mmCIF file of C-alpha atoms in Angstrom:
data_model
loop_
_atom_site.group_PDB
_atom_site.id
_atom_site.type_symbol
_atom_site.label_atom_id
_atom_site.label_comp_id
_atom_site.label_asym_id
_atom_site.label_seq_id
_atom_site.Cartn_x
_atom_site.Cartn_y
_atom_site.Cartn_z
ATOM 1 C CA MET A 1 18.427 5.493 -23.212
ATOM 2 C CA ALA A 2 18.071 8.435 -20.688
ATOM 3 C CA THR A 3 18.312 8.291 -17.178
ATOM 4 C CA ILE A 4 17.459 10.415 -14.032
ATOM 5 C CA PHE A 5 17.836 10.023 -10.693
ATOM 6 C CA HIS A 6 15.925 10.247 -8.213
ATOM 7 C CA ILE A 7 17.404 10.788 -4.745
ATOM 8 C CA ALA A 8 16.308 8.273 -1.531
ATOM 9 C CA ILE A 9 15.962 6.963 2.093
ATOM 10 C CA PRO A 10 17.658 3.891 2.231
ATOM 11 C CA GLU A 11 14.707 2.288 4.422
ATOM 12 C CA GLN A 12 12.203 3.414 2.575
ATOM 13 C CA TRP A 13 14.297 1.191 -0.923
ATOM 14 C CA ALA A 14 13.989 -1.486 0.463
ATOM 15 C CA ALA A 15 11.102 -1.418 1.877
ATOM 16 C CA ALA A 16 10.143 -0.386 -1.766
ATOM 17 C CA VAL A 17 12.256 -3.593 -3.121
ATOM 18 C CA GLU A 18 9.801 -6.117 -1.055
ATOM 19 C CA ALA A 19 6.954 -5.141 -1.546
ATOM 20 C CA GLY A 20 7.790 -4.241 -5.287
ATOM 21 C CA CYS A 21 7.155 -0.869 -6.527
ATOM 22 C CA TYR A 22 8.672 2.513 -4.743
ATOM 23 C CA ARG A 23 6.439 5.189 -3.552
ATOM 24 C CA TRP A 24 8.223 8.157 -2.187
ATOM 25 C CA SER A 25 8.109 10.781 -3.842
ATOM 26 C CA THR A 26 10.392 13.133 -1.579
ATOM 27 C CA ARG A 27 11.809 13.652 2.013
ATOM 28 C CA GLY A 28 8.659 12.834 3.847
ATOM 29 C CA LYS A 29 5.915 13.156 1.144
ATOM 30 C CA SER A 30 4.264 9.703 0.003
ATOM 31 C CA LEU A 31 2.007 9.550 -3.242
ATOM 32 C CA ASP A 32 -0.028 7.200 -0.252
ATOM 33 C CA ALA A 33 0.019 10.583 1.603
ATOM 34 C CA GLY A 34 -0.473 12.385 -1.557
ATOM 35 C CA ALA A 35 1.759 13.407 -3.221
ATOM 36 C CA THR A 36 1.197 13.546 -6.895
ATOM 37 C CA PHE A 37 3.865 12.282 -8.222
ATOM 38 C CA ILE A 38 7.802 10.513 -7.466
ATOM 39 C CA HIS A 39 10.854 14.281 -8.159
ATOM 40 C CA CYS A 40 13.463 12.808 -9.585
ATOM 41 C CA SER A 41 16.166 15.336 -11.499
ATOM 42 C CA ARG A 42 18.953 15.287 -14.136
ATOM 43 C CA HIS A 43 22.611 14.670 -13.474
ATOM 44 C CA ASP A 44 22.900 18.886 -13.097
ATOM 45 C CA GLN A 45 20.525 18.780 -9.885
ATOM 46 C CA VAL A 46 21.314 16.205 -8.140
ATOM 47 C CA ALA A 47 23.300 17.688 -5.232
ATOM 48 C CA MET A 48 20.473 20.871 -5.565
ATOM 49 C CA VAL A 49 18.121 19.010 -4.392
ATOM 50 C CA ALA A 50 20.196 16.794 -1.861
ATOM 51 C CA ASN A 51 22.243 20.369 -0.258
ATOM 52 C CA PHE A 52 18.426 21.762 -0.093
ATOM 53 C CA VAL A 53 15.866 19.572 0.336
ATOM 54 C CA TYR A 54 18.201 17.190 2.475
ATOM 55 C CA ASP A 55 20.830 19.452 3.952
ATOM 56 C CA ASP A 56 20.278 18.458 7.836
ATOM 57 C CA VAL A 57 20.449 14.250 6.800
ATOM 58 C CA PRO A 58 23.299 12.855 7.309
ATOM 59 C CA GLY A 59 22.788 9.605 4.841
ATOM 60 C CA PRO A 60 24.326 8.337 3.308
ATOM 61 C CA LEU A 61 21.169 8.044 0.921
ATOM 62 C CA THR A 62 20.427 6.006 -1.610
ATOM 63 C CA LEU A 63 20.496 7.429 -5.345
ATOM 64 C CA LEU A 64 18.043 6.005 -7.343
ATOM 65 C CA VAL A 65 19.979 6.319 -11.619
ATOM 66 C CA ILE A 66 16.384 5.360 -13.144
ATOM 67 C CA ASP A 67 16.033 4.333 -17.151
ATOM 68 C CA THR A 68 13.000 6.958 -18.757
ATOM 69 C CA GLU A 69 12.474 4.028 -21.337
ATOM 70 C CA ARG A 70 11.295 1.863 -19.014
ATOM 71 C CA LEU A 71 8.907 2.973 -17.260
ATOM 72 C CA VAL A 72 4.796 2.579 -16.523
ATOM 73 C CA SER A 73 3.975 5.089 -15.189
ATOM 74 C CA ALA A 74 4.258 8.928 -16.946
ATOM 75 C CA LEU A 75 6.666 10.630 -17.252
ATOM 76 C CA CYS A 76 6.978 14.924 -17.340
ATOM 77 C CA ASP A 77 9.116 17.999 -17.127
ATOM 78 C CA GLU A 78 8.199 20.832 -15.262
ATOM 79 C CA ASP A 79 8.694 24.149 -13.620
ATOM 80 C CA LEU A 80 5.726 23.692 -11.253
ATOM 81 C CA ASP A 81 7.626 26.459 -8.526
ATOM 82 C CA GLY A 82 8.113 28.780 -11.290
ATOM 83 C CA ILE A 83 11.940 29.033 -10.584
ATOM 84 C CA GLY A 84 12.622 28.622 -14.429
ATOM 85 C CA ILE A 85 14.464 24.754 -13.707
ATOM 86 C CA SER A 86 12.593 21.742 -14.859
ATOM 87 C CA PHE A 87 12.928 18.644 -12.781
ATOM 88 C CA PRO A 88 11.387 15.275 -14.398
ATOM 89 C CA HIS A 89 8.537 14.204 -12.040
ATOM 90 C CA ILE A 90 6.754 10.129 -12.478
ATOM 91 C CA TYR A 91 2.919 10.420 -12.019
ATOM 92 C CA GLY A 92 2.714 7.416 -9.778
ATOM 93 C CA PRO A 93 4.622 4.960 -8.401
ATOM 94 C CA LEU A 94 7.995 3.836 -9.973
ATOM 95 C CA ASN A 95 8.345 0.315 -11.543
ATOM 96 C CA LEU A 96 11.489 -2.092 -10.092
ATOM 97 C CA ASP A 97 12.611 -2.739 -13.289
ATOM 98 C CA ALA A 98 13.603 0.798 -14.186
ATOM 99 C CA VAL A 99 15.663 1.261 -11.734
ATOM 100 C CA LEU A 100 19.215 0.504 -13.420
ATOM 101 C CA ASP A 101 21.339 1.140 -10.540
ATOM 102 C CA ASP A 102 20.889 1.800 -6.605
ATOM 103 C CA ARG A 103 24.134 2.814 -4.950
ATOM 104 C CA PRO A 104 25.037 4.824 -1.810
ATOM 105 C CA TYR A 105 25.325 8.857 -2.025
ATOM 106 C CA GLU A 106 27.650 10.515 0.820
ATOM 107 C CA ARG A 107 28.381 13.996 1.240
ATOM 108 C CA GLY A 108 31.712 15.225 -0.009
ATOM 109 C CA ALA A 109 34.660 15.638 2.253
ATOM 110 C CA ASP A 110 33.029 19.495 2.871
ATOM 111 C CA GLY A 111 29.903 18.364 3.911
ATOM 112 C CA ARG A 112 28.355 19.019 0.653
ATOM 113 C CA TRP A 113 26.113 17.063 -0.922
ATOM 114 C CA PRO A 114 28.683 15.612 -4.402
ATOM 115 C CA THR A 115 27.535 16.193 -7.998
ATOM 116 C CA VAL A 116 26.576 13.724 -9.833
ATOM 117 C CA LEU A 117 28.632 13.980 -12.897
ATOM 118 C CA ASP A 118 27.034 11.354 -15.233
ATOM 119 C CA ASP A 119 25.145 8.162 -15.288
ATOM 120 C CA HIS A 120 28.342 5.691 -16.047
ATOM 121 C CA SER A 121 29.829 6.845 -13.301
ATOM 122 C CA LEU A 122 27.174 5.381 -10.803
ATOM 123 C CA ARG A 123 27.766 1.929 -12.528
ATOM 124 C CA SER A 124 29.954 -1.150 -11.107
#
């Protein structure tokens, strides 16, 4: 089983659970407002994305742990910005049964979003 991660705003994740699917691409962008994919990360990319995109968000955020084998929408690994780093992108809504876990993601003592060591560290 391969896992990827998505950083979510807690209120948006709660609304998605109630609605039955998740449609947020990244901060401030949704599939309903023209985004074409849901931005995800591998465990070693989570902190980099959080410290760039969510730098001014006090937190906590919600970190979704996603089983790629359960995804209904297409998954592509892409370097769309041409920076030499590819990211997993889900092209369509995220089905909730693909989410293995949702955890609070909080800033470290140094004020930065911490590194996610591996998916096992996130499971109960």
